[in-house]
Amino acid sequence: AQKVTQAQTEISVVEKEDVTLDCVYETRDTTYYLFWYKQPPSGELVFLIRRNSFDEQNEISGRYSWNFQKSTSSFNFTITASQVVDSAVYFCALSEETSGTYKYIFGTGTRLKVLA
Amino acid sequence: DTGVSQNPRHKITKRGQNVTFRCDPISEHNRLYWYRQTLGQGPEFLTYFQNEAQLEKSRLLSDRFSAERPKGSFSTLEIQRTEQGDSAMYLCASRSPTALYEQYFGPGTRLTVT
């Protein structure tokens, strides 16, 4: 069955530290997409990245980077030199081709607290 | 492109009352999703529309919940006889028929049942 696991419930770091948020997924599909979203206290979901199952290249965007490894079914997210504004809940999500609807399956989220 | 809008943004209601939420998708998006997010959890899929047809409903969608999308434009989600367990953020998302994996989320409606 499809599933997304974010084992880290909450992480606290001091500003300027690097932090990695883990995401492990389960799927039988060969075609799927993985996502990361940020949810600040306002509640809105902010899209960060989308990655398809055929592209294992790591991606860097400013202080953000993502490591996708199909061999371990992981899609981890690293924030370099964290800032207080990075404090939020981060969700990893999976969308499968065979679902027909392409609905998203979300993990339970990791709350990141960046302390000044 | 004004994005997905949801109204109201916040709703406080007493147990047993009925509530209705509205979602206006991006104009050219004919696919629409509803998700529910309870405290400390990730959003969970509730239902999916393709145009006006409701093609999938989650087991989470009890018989007190009903969703509609008349004319394939805006959608409404109604909860009858609300219970405290219905307190959650209700999120709407839409996508175009060609961008299969790209959903655009609205700001959500936060429901509190007292």
PDB file of N, CA and C in Angstrom, chain A residues 31-33 35 37 39 43-45 50 91 95-97 99 101-104 106-108, chain B residues 9 33 35 37 40-43 45 48 56 89 91 95 100-103 105-107 110:
ATOM      1  N   THR A  31       5.789   4.808 -11.861  1.00  0.00           N
ATOM      2  CA  THR A  31       5.650   6.221 -12.223  1.00  0.00           C
ATOM      3  C   THR A  31       4.943   6.947 -11.093  1.00  0.00           C
ATOM      4  N   TYR A  32       5.640   7.866 -10.484  1.00  0.00           N
ATOM      5  CA  TYR A  32       5.066   8.611  -9.364  1.00  0.00           C
ATOM      6  C   TYR A  32       5.846   9.910  -9.207  1.00  0.00           C
ATOM      7  N   TYR A  33       5.271  10.799  -8.411  1.00  0.00           N
ATOM      8  CA  TYR A  33       5.934  12.060  -8.102  1.00  0.00           C
ATOM      9  C   TYR A  33       6.036  12.204  -6.594  1.00  0.00           C
ATOM     10  N   PHE A  35       6.847  15.184  -3.473  1.00  0.00           N
ATOM     11  CA  PHE A  35       6.750  16.619  -3.235  1.00  0.00           C
ATOM     12  C   PHE A  35       7.216  16.952  -1.822  1.00  0.00           C
ATOM     13  N   TYR A  37       6.273  20.242   0.830  1.00  0.00           N
ATOM     14  CA  TYR A  37       5.523  21.460   1.079  1.00  0.00           C
ATOM     15  C   TYR A  37       5.914  22.020   2.437  1.00  0.00           C
ATOM     16  N   GLN A  39       4.432  24.441   5.562  1.00  0.00           N
ATOM     17  CA  GLN A  39       3.188  24.991   6.108  1.00  0.00           C
ATOM     18  C   GLN A  39       3.537  25.891   7.284  1.00  0.00           C
ATOM     19  N   GLY A  43      -1.066  28.436   7.950  1.00  0.00           N
ATOM     20  CA  GLY A  43      -1.787  27.246   7.514  1.00  0.00           C
ATOM     21  C   GLY A  43      -1.745  26.954   6.037  1.00  0.00           C
ATOM     22  N   GLU A  44      -1.314  27.910   5.237  1.00  0.00           N
ATOM     23  CA  GLU A  44      -1.303  27.675   3.806  1.00  0.00           C
ATOM     24  C   GLU A  44      -0.160  26.737   3.420  1.00  0.00           C
ATOM     25  N   LEU A  45      -0.395  25.856   2.473  1.00  0.00           N
ATOM     26  CA  LEU A  45       0.647  24.952   1.994  1.00  0.00           C
ATOM     27  C   LEU A  45       1.462  25.662   0.912  1.00  0.00           C
ATOM     28  N   ARG A  50       8.899  19.426  -6.675  1.00  0.00           N
ATOM     29  CA  ARG A  50       8.272  18.233  -7.233  1.00  0.00           C
ATOM     30  C   ARG A  50       9.352  17.444  -7.962  1.00  0.00           C
ATOM     31  N   PHE A  91       5.960  19.027   4.990  1.00  0.00           N
ATOM     32  CA  PHE A  91       5.305  17.787   4.592  1.00  0.00           C
ATOM     33  C   PHE A  91       5.925  17.232   3.318  1.00  0.00           C
ATOM     34  N   SER A  95       2.398  11.109  -5.112  1.00  0.00           N
ATOM     35  CA  SER A  95       1.272  11.005  -6.038  1.00  0.00           C
ATOM     36  C   SER A  95       1.590   9.906  -7.039  1.00  0.00           C
ATOM     37  N   GLU A  96       0.643   8.962  -7.196  1.00  0.00           N
ATOM     38  CA  GLU A  96       0.888   7.794  -8.029  1.00  0.00           C
ATOM     39  C   GLU A  96       0.056   7.814  -9.299  1.00  0.00           C
ATOM     40  N   GLU A  97       0.639   7.311 -10.382  1.00  0.00           N
ATOM     41  CA  GLU A  97      -0.073   7.257 -11.661  1.00  0.00           C
ATOM     42  C   GLU A  97      -1.271   6.311 -11.592  1.00  0.00           C
ATOM     43  N   SER A  99      -3.230   5.631  -9.312  1.00  0.00           N
ATOM     44  CA  SER A  99      -4.375   6.044  -8.496  1.00  0.00           C
ATOM     45  C   SER A  99      -5.520   6.501  -9.388  1.00  0.00           C
ATOM     46  N   THR A 101      -6.558   9.263  -9.961  1.00  0.00           N
ATOM     47  CA  THR A 101      -6.917  10.629  -9.579  1.00  0.00           C
ATOM     48  C   THR A 101      -5.681  11.495  -9.347  1.00  0.00           C
ATOM     49  N   TYR A 102      -4.530  10.857  -9.188  1.00  0.00           N
ATOM     50  CA  TYR A 102      -3.284  11.556  -8.871  1.00  0.00           C
ATOM     51  C   TYR A 102      -3.400  12.316  -7.551  1.00  0.00           C
ATOM     52  N   LYS A 103      -4.214  11.787  -6.641  1.00  0.00           N
ATOM     53  CA  LYS A 103      -4.342  12.422  -5.327  1.00  0.00           C
ATOM     54  C   LYS A 103      -3.004  12.331  -4.597  1.00  0.00           C
ATOM     55  N   TYR A 104      -2.820  13.230  -3.652  1.00  0.00           N
ATOM     56  CA  TYR A 104      -1.586  13.260  -2.873  1.00  0.00           C
ATOM     57  C   TYR A 104      -1.762  12.456  -1.591  1.00  0.00           C
ATOM     58  N   PHE A 106       0.079  12.347   1.943  1.00  0.00           N
ATOM     59  CA  PHE A 106       1.010  13.138   2.735  1.00  0.00           C
ATOM     60  C   PHE A 106       1.555  12.337   3.903  1.00  0.00           C
ATOM     61  N   GLY A 107       2.769  12.686   4.314  1.00  0.00           N
ATOM     62  CA  GLY A 107       3.277  12.199   5.577  1.00  0.00           C
ATOM     63  C   GLY A 107       2.678  13.021   6.714  1.00  0.00           C
ATOM     64  N   THR A 108       3.067  12.690   7.922  1.00  0.00           N
ATOM     65  CA  THR A 108       2.505  13.380   9.087  1.00  0.00           C
ATOM     66  C   THR A 108       3.209  14.683   9.404  1.00  0.00           C
TER      67      THR A 108
ATOM     68  N   ARG B   9     -12.651  31.532   5.571  1.00  0.00           N
ATOM     69  CA  ARG B   9     -11.329  31.096   6.011  1.00  0.00           C
ATOM     70  C   ARG B   9     -11.407  30.459   7.394  1.00  0.00           C
ATOM     71  N   TYR B  33      -9.945  18.703  -5.787  1.00  0.00           N
ATOM     72  CA  TYR B  33      -9.752  17.790  -4.658  1.00  0.00           C
ATOM     73  C   TYR B  33     -10.126  18.500  -3.362  1.00  0.00           C
ATOM     74  N   TYR B  35      -9.253  17.932   0.797  1.00  0.00           N
ATOM     75  CA  TYR B  35      -8.443  17.241   1.796  1.00  0.00           C
ATOM     76  C   TYR B  35      -8.845  17.759   3.169  1.00  0.00           C
ATOM     77  N   GLN B  37      -7.219  18.182   7.160  1.00  0.00           N
ATOM     78  CA  GLN B  37      -6.015  18.135   7.972  1.00  0.00           C
ATOM     79  C   GLN B  37      -6.377  18.372   9.425  1.00  0.00           C
ATOM     80  N   GLY B  40      -1.802  18.230  13.992  1.00  0.00           N
ATOM     81  CA  GLY B  40      -0.641  17.366  14.104  1.00  0.00           C
ATOM     82  C   GLY B  40      -0.528  16.299  13.037  1.00  0.00           C
ATOM     83  N   GLN B  41      -1.400  16.358  12.048  1.00  0.00           N
ATOM     84  CA  GLN B  41      -1.384  15.371  10.976  1.00  0.00           C
ATOM     85  C   GLN B  41      -1.179  16.042   9.617  1.00  0.00           C
ATOM     86  N   GLY B  42      -0.858  15.230   8.629  1.00  0.00           N
ATOM     87  CA  GLY B  42      -0.802  15.738   7.270  1.00  0.00           C
ATOM     88  C   GLY B  42      -2.185  15.746   6.654  1.00  0.00           C
ATOM     89  N   PRO B  43      -2.353  16.497   5.585  1.00  0.00           N
ATOM     90  CA  PRO B  43      -3.650  16.494   4.892  1.00  0.00           C
ATOM     91  C   PRO B  43      -3.996  15.090   4.412  1.00  0.00           C
ATOM     92  N   PHE B  45      -6.746  12.876   1.932  1.00  0.00           N
ATOM     93  CA  PHE B  45      -7.659  12.990   0.802  1.00  0.00           C
ATOM     94  C   PHE B  45      -9.090  12.671   1.219  1.00  0.00           C
ATOM     95  N   TYR B  48     -12.618  13.643  -4.901  1.00  0.00           N
ATOM     96  CA  TYR B  48     -12.055  14.124  -6.157  1.00  0.00           C
ATOM     97  C   TYR B  48     -13.159  14.313  -7.191  1.00  0.00           C
ATOM     98  N   GLU B  56     -14.194   9.908  -6.931  1.00  0.00           N
ATOM     99  CA  GLU B  56     -13.646   9.111  -5.841  1.00  0.00           C
ATOM    100  C   GLU B  56     -13.966   9.769  -4.514  1.00  0.00           C
ATOM    101  N   MET B  89      -8.677  21.585   9.446  1.00  0.00           N
ATOM    102  CA  MET B  89      -8.509  22.483   8.307  1.00  0.00           C
ATOM    103  C   MET B  89      -8.975  21.719   7.076  1.00  0.00           C
ATOM    104  N   LEU B  91      -8.917  21.666   3.130  1.00  0.00           N
ATOM    105  CA  LEU B  91      -8.140  22.220   2.029  1.00  0.00           C
ATOM    106  C   LEU B  91      -8.722  21.790   0.689  1.00  0.00           C
ATOM    107  N   ARG B  95      -6.366  21.191 -10.334  1.00  0.00           N
ATOM    108  CA  ARG B  95      -5.309  21.001 -11.317  1.00  0.00           C
ATOM    109  C   ARG B  95      -5.913  20.981 -12.713  1.00  0.00           C
ATOM    110  N   LEU B 100      -0.720  16.403 -14.697  1.00  0.00           N
ATOM    111  CA  LEU B 100      -1.307  15.348 -13.887  1.00  0.00           C
ATOM    112  C   LEU B 100      -0.907  15.413 -12.422  1.00  0.00           C
ATOM    113  N   TYR B 101       0.296  15.882 -12.158  1.00  0.00           N
ATOM    114  CA  TYR B 101       0.814  15.805 -10.793  1.00  0.00           C
ATOM    115  C   TYR B 101       0.898  17.164 -10.105  1.00  0.00           C
ATOM    116  N   GLU B 102       0.317  18.175 -10.701  1.00  0.00           N
ATOM    117  CA  GLU B 102       0.512  19.524 -10.179  1.00  0.00           C
ATOM    118  C   GLU B 102      -0.780  20.083  -9.603  1.00  0.00           C
ATOM    119  N   GLN B 103      -0.971  19.945  -8.324  1.00  0.00           N
ATOM    120  CA  GLN B 103      -2.147  20.500  -7.666  1.00  0.00           C
ATOM    121  C   GLN B 103      -1.811  21.844  -7.045  1.00  0.00           C
ATOM    122  N   PHE B 105      -3.061  24.427  -4.179  1.00  0.00           N
ATOM    123  CA  PHE B 105      -3.869  24.411  -2.968  1.00  0.00           C
ATOM    124  C   PHE B 105      -4.406  25.797  -2.637  1.00  0.00           C
ATOM    125  N   GLY B 106      -5.615  25.806  -2.087  1.00  0.00           N
ATOM    126  CA  GLY B 106      -6.181  27.026  -1.545  1.00  0.00           C
ATOM    127  C   GLY B 106      -5.688  27.247  -0.131  1.00  0.00           C
ATOM    128  N   PRO B 107      -6.085  28.361   0.492  1.00  0.00           N
ATOM    129  CA  PRO B 107      -5.602  28.694   1.833  1.00  0.00           C
ATOM    130  C   PRO B 107      -6.265  27.881   2.938  1.00  0.00           C
ATOM    131  N   ARG B 110     -10.587  26.781   8.180  1.00  0.00           N
ATOM    132  CA  ARG B 110     -10.361  26.168   9.497  1.00  0.00           C
ATOM    133  C   ARG B 110     -11.697  26.098  10.230  1.00  0.00           C
TER     134      ARG B 110
END
